[in-house]
């Protein structure tokens, strides 16, 4: 598993580097206000993607080892189309946006959701290499399309960002569809009546699992991004742009714990003995926590002058955002293993209650602090939310497994073990 985690982590590092390039390009060429518009569009799109996951999402990974791919894909695709169109229209009703914004939001969301459905199905069948290649290709295409738009085409506008997303999600979607067609699942191998019954059963099971799993994701998204909307409404687009850069840099660190949690989640849903699989993953989780702490310390040490030199004069202020977020980034990274365990064992209620607790913390704090501290107040609210959620998750995680605190925290023995594996050529 350590080898698989490292392979997945390497892909995520490359993807994070490409995502950093997108942040840099939009910050340098569009300025703080333009970066704020881009981040608000991306936030709207991410929310709709999560709503689309109410029939689909990560539950596809859980179900596809036991179900026909095509029985799961069709209801997920249908729901994606409904949410993309209806959700974009709802955004237009909630706040003043242009018709072109609504159309781009609906179309980009749909293509992104279709791609995510395909890659989750491939990952659930343990096609991890295909998953890594497709997600990396998406990030590379987005960065490459922006380079062409902002450079040779001399088109430094938010509209160029919209069209770059069509390329970034559309091409990998076509490739992933071709890979799905190569799976052994037959489109229709039994009598028509039997197939209809199987499709209906798969759709019901998908909706039931997705509601539980995706509710926690929706609540977590609200925890992560409520501060964006608070800054957009209570401050200005410039502050939102600076906040988004600080958050993007800080959350990039999560590629470390997310890589571990995702591989362990896939292993858990395919393992006959869930508890034994979780205990086997403890060492990887402890090393992940240690690596996350080192990354947070390095990022917090980056001076404001460097941020201004890289992203532009306006973005030196992002350092205060990073410092306010640093404790929450570390704490939430530590909680991802626990969240993956409860998802992998279909105990979605624990994750939902943890996320709801975090939301109950972040909403009043952001509404109180943003008018006083601006974007830093939003970052403080996010950190407080992560602390509350992870505290609840880890308490239940320890109760479920009967572990001691020392089983969850890294020590010298873990470092020595990892060093020996690397030096011995086993990893």
Coordinates of C-alpha atoms in Angstrom, one line a residue:
X1 CA 0.0 0.0 0.0
X2 CA 2.9 2.4 0.8
X3 CA 4.1 2.0 -2.8
X4 CA 0.6 2.7 -4.2
X5 CA 0.2 5.7 -2.0
X6 CA 3.6 7.1 -3.2
X7 CA 2.6 6.6 -6.8
X8 CA -0.7 8.3 -6.3
X9 CA 1.0 11.1 -4.3
X10 CA 3.5 11.7 -7.1
X11 CA 0.6 12.2 -9.5
X12 CA -1.1 14.5 -7.0
X13 CA 2.1 16.5 -6.6
X14 CA 2.3 17.0 -10.4
X15 CA -1.4 17.9 -10.4
X16 CA -0.9 20.4 -7.5
X17 CA 2.0 22.0 -9.4
X18 CA -0.2 22.5 -12.4
X19 CA -3.0 23.8 -10.3
X20 CA -0.5 26.3 -8.8
X21 CA 0.3 27.3 -12.3
X22 CA -3.4 28.1 -12.9
X23 CA -3.5 30.2 -9.7
X24 CA -0.4 32.0 -10.8
X25 CA -1.6 32.7 -14.3
X26 CA -5.0 34.0 -13.2
X27 CA -3.5 36.1 -10.5
X28 CA -0.7 37.6 -12.6
X29 CA -2.8 38.3 -15.7
X30 CA -6.2 39.1 -14.2
X31 CA -5.2 40.8 -11.0
X32 CA -6.8 40.5 -7.5
X33 CA -10.3 41.4 -8.7
X34 CA -10.1 39.1 -11.7
X35 CA -8.8 36.3 -9.5
X36 CA -11.7 36.9 -7.2
X37 CA -14.2 36.5 -10.1
X38 CA -12.5 33.3 -11.1
X39 CA -12.5 31.9 -7.6
X40 CA -16.2 32.7 -7.2
X41 CA -17.0 30.9 -10.5
X42 CA -15.0 27.9 -9.4
X43 CA -16.7 27.9 -6.0
X44 CA -20.2 28.0 -7.7
X45 CA -19.1 25.1 -10.0
X46 CA -17.7 23.1 -7.1
X47 CA -20.9 23.4 -5.2
X48 CA -23.0 22.2 -8.1
X49 CA -20.5 19.3 -8.7
X50 CA -21.2 18.2 -5.1
X51 CA -24.9 18.4 -5.6
X52 CA -24.6 16.3 -8.7
X53 CA -22.8 13.8 -6.4
X54 CA -26.1 13.1 -4.6
X55 CA -26.6 10.5 -7.2
X56 CA -23.0 9.5 -7.9
X57 CA -19.9 11.0 -6.4
X58 CA -17.5 8.9 -4.4
X59 CA -20.2 6.3 -3.7
X60 CA -19.5 5.0 -7.2
X61 CA -16.1 3.8 -5.9
X62 CA -18.0 2.0 -3.1
X63 CA -20.6 0.3 -5.4
X64 CA -18.8 -0.4 -8.6
X65 CA -16.9 -3.5 -7.3
X66 CA -20.3 -5.2 -6.9
X67 CA -22.3 -3.6 -9.7
X68 CA -22.3 -3.3 -13.5
X69 CA -20.6 -0.1 -14.6
X70 CA -23.4 0.9 -17.0
X71 CA -26.1 0.4 -14.4
X72 CA -24.4 3.0 -12.3
X73 CA -23.3 5.4 -15.1
X74 CA -26.8 6.1 -16.6
X75 CA -28.6 7.4 -13.5
X76 CA -25.4 9.4 -12.5
X77 CA -25.3 11.0 -15.9
X78 CA -29.0 11.9 -15.9
X79 CA -28.8 13.5 -12.5
X80 CA -25.7 15.4 -13.6
X81 CA -27.6 17.0 -16.4
X82 CA -30.5 18.0 -14.1
X83 CA -28.2 19.6 -11.5
X84 CA -26.0 21.4 -14.0
X85 CA -28.9 23.2 -15.7
X86 CA -31.1 23.7 -12.6
X87 CA -28.2 24.7 -10.3
X88 CA -26.9 27.4 -12.7
X89 CA -30.4 28.8 -13.0
X90 CA -30.7 28.9 -9.2
X91 CA -27.4 30.8 -9.0
X92 CA -28.9 33.4 -11.3
X93 CA -31.9 33.8 -9.0
X94 CA -29.8 34.1 -5.9
X95 CA -27.5 36.9 -7.1
X96 CA -27.1 39.1 -10.1
X97 CA -25.0 37.4 -12.8
X98 CA -24.9 37.7 -16.6
X99 CA -26.7 35.2 -18.9
X100 CA -23.3 34.2 -20.3
X101 CA -22.1 33.4 -16.7
X102 CA -25.1 31.1 -16.2
X103 CA -24.5 29.3 -19.5
X104 CA -20.8 28.8 -18.9
X105 CA -21.5 27.6 -15.3
X106 CA -24.0 25.0 -16.5
X107 CA -21.9 23.7 -19.3
X108 CA -18.5 23.6 -17.5
X109 CA -20.2 21.9 -14.5
X110 CA -21.8 19.3 -16.7
X111 CA -18.5 18.3 -18.4
X112 CA -16.7 18.2 -15.1
X113 CA -19.3 16.0 -13.4
X114 CA -19.3 13.6 -16.4
X115 CA -15.5 13.3 -16.1
X116 CA -15.7 12.8 -12.3
X117 CA -18.3 10.0 -12.8
X118 CA -16.0 8.2 -15.2
X119 CA -12.8 8.5 -13.2
X120 CA -14.6 7.3 -10.0
X121 CA -15.9 4.2 -11.8
X122 CA -12.3 3.5 -13.0
X123 CA -10.9 4.1 -9.6
X124 CA -13.5 1.8 -8.0
X125 CA -12.2 -1.0 -10.3
X126 CA -8.7 -0.2 -9.1
X127 CA -7.6 1.4 -12.4
X128 CA -5.5 3.8 -10.3
X129 CA -3.0 4.5 -13.1
X130 CA -5.8 5.6 -15.4
X131 CA -7.2 7.8 -12.6
X132 CA -3.8 9.4 -12.0
X133 CA -3.2 10.0 -15.7
X134 CA -6.7 11.5 -16.3
X135 CA -6.6 13.9 -13.3
X136 CA -3.1 15.0 -14.2
X137 CA -4.1 15.5 -17.8
X138 CA -7.1 17.7 -16.8
X139 CA -4.8 20.0 -14.7
X140 CA -2.2 20.1 -17.5
X141 CA -4.8 21.0 -20.2
X142 CA -6.3 23.8 -18.0
X143 CA -2.8 25.3 -17.4
X144 CA -1.8 24.9 -21.1
X145 CA -5.0 26.4 -22.4
X146 CA -4.6 29.5 -20.2
X147 CA -1.0 29.9 -21.3
X148 CA -2.1 29.9 -24.9
X149 CA -5.0 32.3 -24.2
X150 CA -3.1 34.8 -22.1
X151 CA 0.1 34.5 -24.2
X152 CA -0.1 34.0 -28.0
X153 CA -3.9 34.9 -28.2
X154 CA -3.5 37.9 -26.0
X155 CA -6.8 37.2 -24.3
X156 CA -6.3 38.0 -20.6
X157 CA -10.0 37.8 -19.4
X158 CA -12.2 35.7 -17.2
X159 CA -14.0 34.5 -20.3
X160 CA -10.8 32.9 -21.5
X161 CA -10.8 30.9 -18.2
X162 CA -14.3 29.6 -19.0
X163 CA -13.3 28.3 -22.4
X164 CA -10.1 26.8 -21.0
X165 CA -12.2 24.6 -18.7
X166 CA -14.1 23.1 -21.7
X167 CA -10.7 21.9 -23.1
X168 CA -9.5 20.7 -19.7
X169 CA -12.5 18.6 -18.8
X170 CA -13.8 17.7 -22.3
X171 CA -10.7 15.9 -23.6
X172 CA -10.1 13.6 -20.4
X173 CA -13.9 12.9 -20.4
X174 CA -13.6 11.4 -24.0
X175 CA -10.5 9.4 -23.0
X176 CA -12.1 8.1 -19.8
X177 CA -15.3 7.1 -21.8
X178 CA -13.0 5.0 -24.1
X179 CA -11.5 3.3 -21.1
X180 CA -14.9 2.5 -19.6
X181 CA -15.9 0.8 -22.9
X182 CA -12.9 -1.5 -22.5
X183 CA -14.1 -2.8 -19.2
X184 CA -15.5 -6.4 -19.2
X185 CA -19.0 -5.2 -18.1
X186 CA -21.5 -6.0 -20.8
X187 CA -24.0 -3.3 -21.8
X188 CA -26.8 -5.9 -22.0
X189 CA -26.0 -9.6 -21.4
X190 CA -29.3 -10.8 -19.8
X191 CA -32.9 -10.6 -20.9
X192 CA -34.3 -7.1 -21.2
X193 CA -36.6 -7.4 -18.2
X194 CA -33.8 -8.6 -15.9
X195 CA -31.6 -5.7 -17.1
X196 CA -34.3 -3.2 -16.3
X197 CA -34.7 -4.6 -12.8
X198 CA -31.0 -4.5 -12.3
X199 CA -30.7 -0.9 -13.5
X200 CA -33.5 0.2 -11.2
X201 CA -31.9 -1.6 -8.2
X202 CA -28.5 -0.1 -9.0
X203 CA -30.0 3.4 -9.2
X204 CA -31.8 3.1 -5.9
X205 CA -28.7 1.8 -4.2
X206 CA -26.6 4.6 -5.7
X207 CA -29.0 7.3 -4.6
X208 CA -29.2 5.8 -1.1
X209 CA -25.4 5.6 -0.6
X210 CA -24.8 8.9 -2.3
X211 CA -27.1 10.8 -0.1
X212 CA -25.3 9.7 3.0
X213 CA -21.8 10.1 1.6
X214 CA -22.4 13.3 -0.3
X215 CA -24.2 15.1 2.5
X216 CA -21.0 15.2 4.4
X217 CA -19.1 16.5 1.3
X218 CA -21.7 19.2 0.9
X219 CA -21.4 20.3 4.5
X220 CA -17.6 20.1 4.2
X221 CA -17.8 22.3 1.1
X222 CA -19.8 24.8 3.1
X223 CA -17.2 24.8 5.8
X224 CA -14.4 25.3 3.3
X225 CA -16.1 28.0 1.2
X226 CA -18.6 29.9 3.2
X227 CA -15.8 32.3 4.0
X228 CA -15.6 33.1 0.2
X229 CA -19.2 34.2 0.0
X230 CA -18.9 36.1 3.2
X231 CA -15.9 38.0 1.8
X232 CA -17.6 38.5 -1.5
X233 CA -20.7 40.1 0.1
X234 CA -19.1 41.8 3.1
X235 CA -15.8 42.9 1.6
X236 CA -14.9 43.1 -2.1
X237 CA -13.6 41.1 -5.1
X238 CA -10.0 42.2 -4.5
X239 CA -10.1 40.7 -0.9
X240 CA -11.6 37.6 -2.3
X241 CA -8.9 37.2 -4.9
X242 CA -6.2 37.5 -2.2
X243 CA -8.0 35.1 0.1
X244 CA -8.4 32.6 -2.8
X245 CA -4.6 32.6 -3.4
X246 CA -3.8 32.1 0.3
X247 CA -6.3 29.3 0.5
X248 CA -5.1 27.6 -2.7
X249 CA -1.5 27.6 -1.4
X250 CA -2.5 26.3 2.0
X251 CA -4.9 23.6 0.8
X252 CA -2.3 22.4 -1.7
X253 CA -0.8 20.7 1.3
X254 CA -3.8 18.5 1.6
X255 CA -2.6 16.5 -1.4
X256 CA -0.5 14.6 1.1
X257 CA -3.2 13.4 3.4
X258 CA -5.8 13.1 0.6
X259 CA -3.5 10.8 -1.4
X260 CA -3.2 8.5 1.6
X261 CA -6.9 8.7 2.5
X262 CA -8.1 8.0 -1.1
X263 CA -5.8 4.9 -1.6
X264 CA -6.8 3.6 1.9
X265 CA -10.5 4.2 1.1
X266 CA -10.3 2.2 -2.1
X267 CA -8.4 -0.6 -0.2
X268 CA -11.0 -0.5 2.6
X269 CA -14.1 -0.9 0.4
X270 CA -12.4 -3.8 -1.4
X271 CA -11.2 -5.5 1.8
X272 CA -13.1 -8.4 3.5
X273 CA -11.8 -7.4 6.9
X274 CA -12.3 -3.7 7.4
X275 CA -10.8 -3.4 10.8
X276 CA -7.6 -5.3 9.9
X277 CA -7.2 -3.2 6.8
X278 CA -7.5 0.0 8.9
X279 CA -4.9 -1.2 11.4
X280 CA -2.6 -2.0 8.6
X281 CA -2.8 1.6 7.3
X282 CA -1.9 3.2 10.6
X283 CA 1.8 3.6 9.8
X284 CA 1.1 5.3 6.5
X285 CA -1.3 7.6 8.2
X286 CA 1.2 8.6 10.9
X287 CA 3.9 9.3 8.3
X288 CA 1.3 11.3 6.3
X289 CA 0.6 13.5 9.4
X290 CA 4.3 14.1 9.9
X291 CA 4.8 15.1 6.2
X292 CA 1.8 17.4 6.5
X293 CA 3.2 19.1 9.5
X294 CA 6.5 19.7 7.8
X295 CA 4.8 21.2 4.7
X296 CA 2.6 23.5 6.8
X297 CA 5.8 24.8 8.6
X298 CA 7.6 25.4 5.3
X299 CA 4.6 27.3 3.8
X300 CA 4.1 29.4 7.0
X301 CA 7.8 30.5 6.7
X302 CA 7.4 32.0 3.2
X303 CA 7.7 35.8 3.5
X304 CA 5.1 38.2 2.1
X305 CA 7.7 39.7 -0.3
X306 CA 8.1 36.3 -2.0
X307 CA 4.3 36.0 -2.5
X308 CA 4.2 39.6 -3.9
X309 CA 7.0 38.8 -6.3
X310 CA 5.4 35.6 -7.5
X311 CA 1.7 36.5 -7.8
X312 CA 1.8 40.3 -8.0
X313 CA 2.0 43.3 -5.6
X314 CA -1.5 42.8 -4.3
X315 CA -0.9 39.3 -3.1
X316 CA 1.8 39.8 -0.4
X317 CA -1.2 40.1 2.0
X318 CA -2.0 36.5 1.4
X319 CA 0.7 35.6 4.0
X320 CA -1.7 36.7 6.8
X321 CA -4.3 34.3 5.4
X322 CA -1.8 31.5 5.3
X323 CA -0.8 32.0 8.9
X324 CA -4.5 32.1 10.0
X325 CA -5.2 28.9 8.1
X326 CA -2.1 26.9 9.0
X327 CA -3.4 25.3 12.3
X328 CA -6.7 24.3 10.6
X329 CA -4.8 22.9 7.5
X330 CA -2.8 20.6 9.8
X331 CA -5.7 19.6 11.9
X332 CA -8.0 18.8 9.0
X333 CA -5.2 16.8 7.3
X334 CA -5.0 14.7 10.4
X335 CA -8.7 14.0 10.3
X336 CA -8.9 12.8 6.7
X337 CA -7.9 9.2 7.6
X338 CA -10.8 9.0 10.1
X339 CA -13.2 10.4 7.5
X340 CA -12.1 7.9 5.0
X341 CA -12.6 5.1 7.5
X342 CA -16.2 6.1 8.2
X343 CA -17.0 6.5 4.5
X344 CA -15.4 3.1 3.7
X345 CA -17.5 1.4 6.3
X346 CA -20.7 3.3 5.1
X347 CA -21.0 5.1 8.5
X348 CA -21.8 8.4 6.8
X349 CA -23.7 9.8 9.8
X350 CA -20.4 10.4 11.8
X351 CA -18.9 12.4 8.9
X352 CA -22.2 14.3 8.5
X353 CA -22.4 15.3 12.1
X354 CA -18.8 16.3 12.1
X355 CA -19.3 18.5 9.1
X356 CA -22.5 20.0 10.5
X357 CA -20.6 20.9 13.7
X358 CA -17.9 22.6 11.7
X359 CA -20.6 24.6 9.8
X360 CA -22.2 25.7 13.0
X361 CA -18.8 27.1 14.0
X362 CA -17.8 28.8 10.7
X363 CA -21.0 30.6 9.8
X364 CA -21.3 32.8 12.9
X365 CA -17.5 33.3 13.1
X366 CA -17.2 34.4 9.5
X367 CA -20.2 36.7 9.8
X368 CA -18.7 38.3 12.9
X369 CA -15.0 38.4 11.9
X370 CA -15.2 39.3 8.2
X371 CA -16.6 42.8 8.8
X372 CA -13.8 43.3 11.4
X373 CA -10.8 41.5 9.9
X374 CA -11.8 41.0 6.3
X375 CA -10.2 38.0 4.6
X376 CA -8.2 37.1 7.7
X377 CA -11.4 36.8 9.6
X378 CA -12.6 34.3 7.0
X379 CA -9.4 32.3 7.4
X380 CA -9.8 32.2 11.2
X381 CA -13.4 31.0 10.8
X382 CA -12.2 28.2 8.5
X383 CA -9.5 27.0 11.0
X384 CA -12.0 27.0 13.8
X385 CA -14.4 24.9 11.7
X386 CA -11.8 22.3 10.9
X387 CA -10.8 22.0 14.5
X388 CA -14.3 21.4 15.7
X389 CA -15.0 18.8 12.9
X390 CA -11.8 16.9 13.4
X391 CA -12.1 16.8 17.1
X392 CA -15.5 15.1 16.7
X393 CA -14.3 12.7 14.0
X394 CA -11.1 11.6 15.9
X395 CA -13.1 11.0 19.1
X396 CA -15.4 8.6 17.3
X397 CA -12.6 7.0 15.3
X398 CA -10.7 6.1 18.5
X399 CA -13.9 4.7 20.0
X400 CA -14.7 2.6 16.9
X401 CA -11.2 1.1 16.8
X402 CA -10.3 1.1 20.5
X403 CA -7.0 2.8 19.8
X404 CA -4.8 5.0 22.0
X405 CA -3.6 8.5 21.0
X406 CA -0.1 7.2 20.5
X407 CA -1.4 4.9 17.8
X408 CA -2.4 7.9 15.7
X409 CA 0.7 10.1 16.3
X410 CA 4.0 9.7 14.4
X411 CA 7.2 8.7 16.3
X412 CA 10.8 8.1 15.7
X413 CA 10.1 4.4 14.8
X414 CA 7.9 5.4 11.9
X415 CA 10.6 7.7 10.5
X416 CA 13.3 4.9 10.9
X417 CA 11.0 2.4 9.2
X418 CA 10.3 4.7 6.2
X419 CA 14.0 5.5 5.9
X420 CA 14.9 1.8 5.9
X421 CA 12.3 1.1 3.2
X422 CA 13.5 3.9 1.0
X423 CA 17.2 3.1 1.4
X424 CA 16.5 -0.6 0.9
X425 CA 14.8 0.1 -2.4
X426 CA 11.5 -1.4 -1.3
X427 CA 9.5 1.8 -2.0

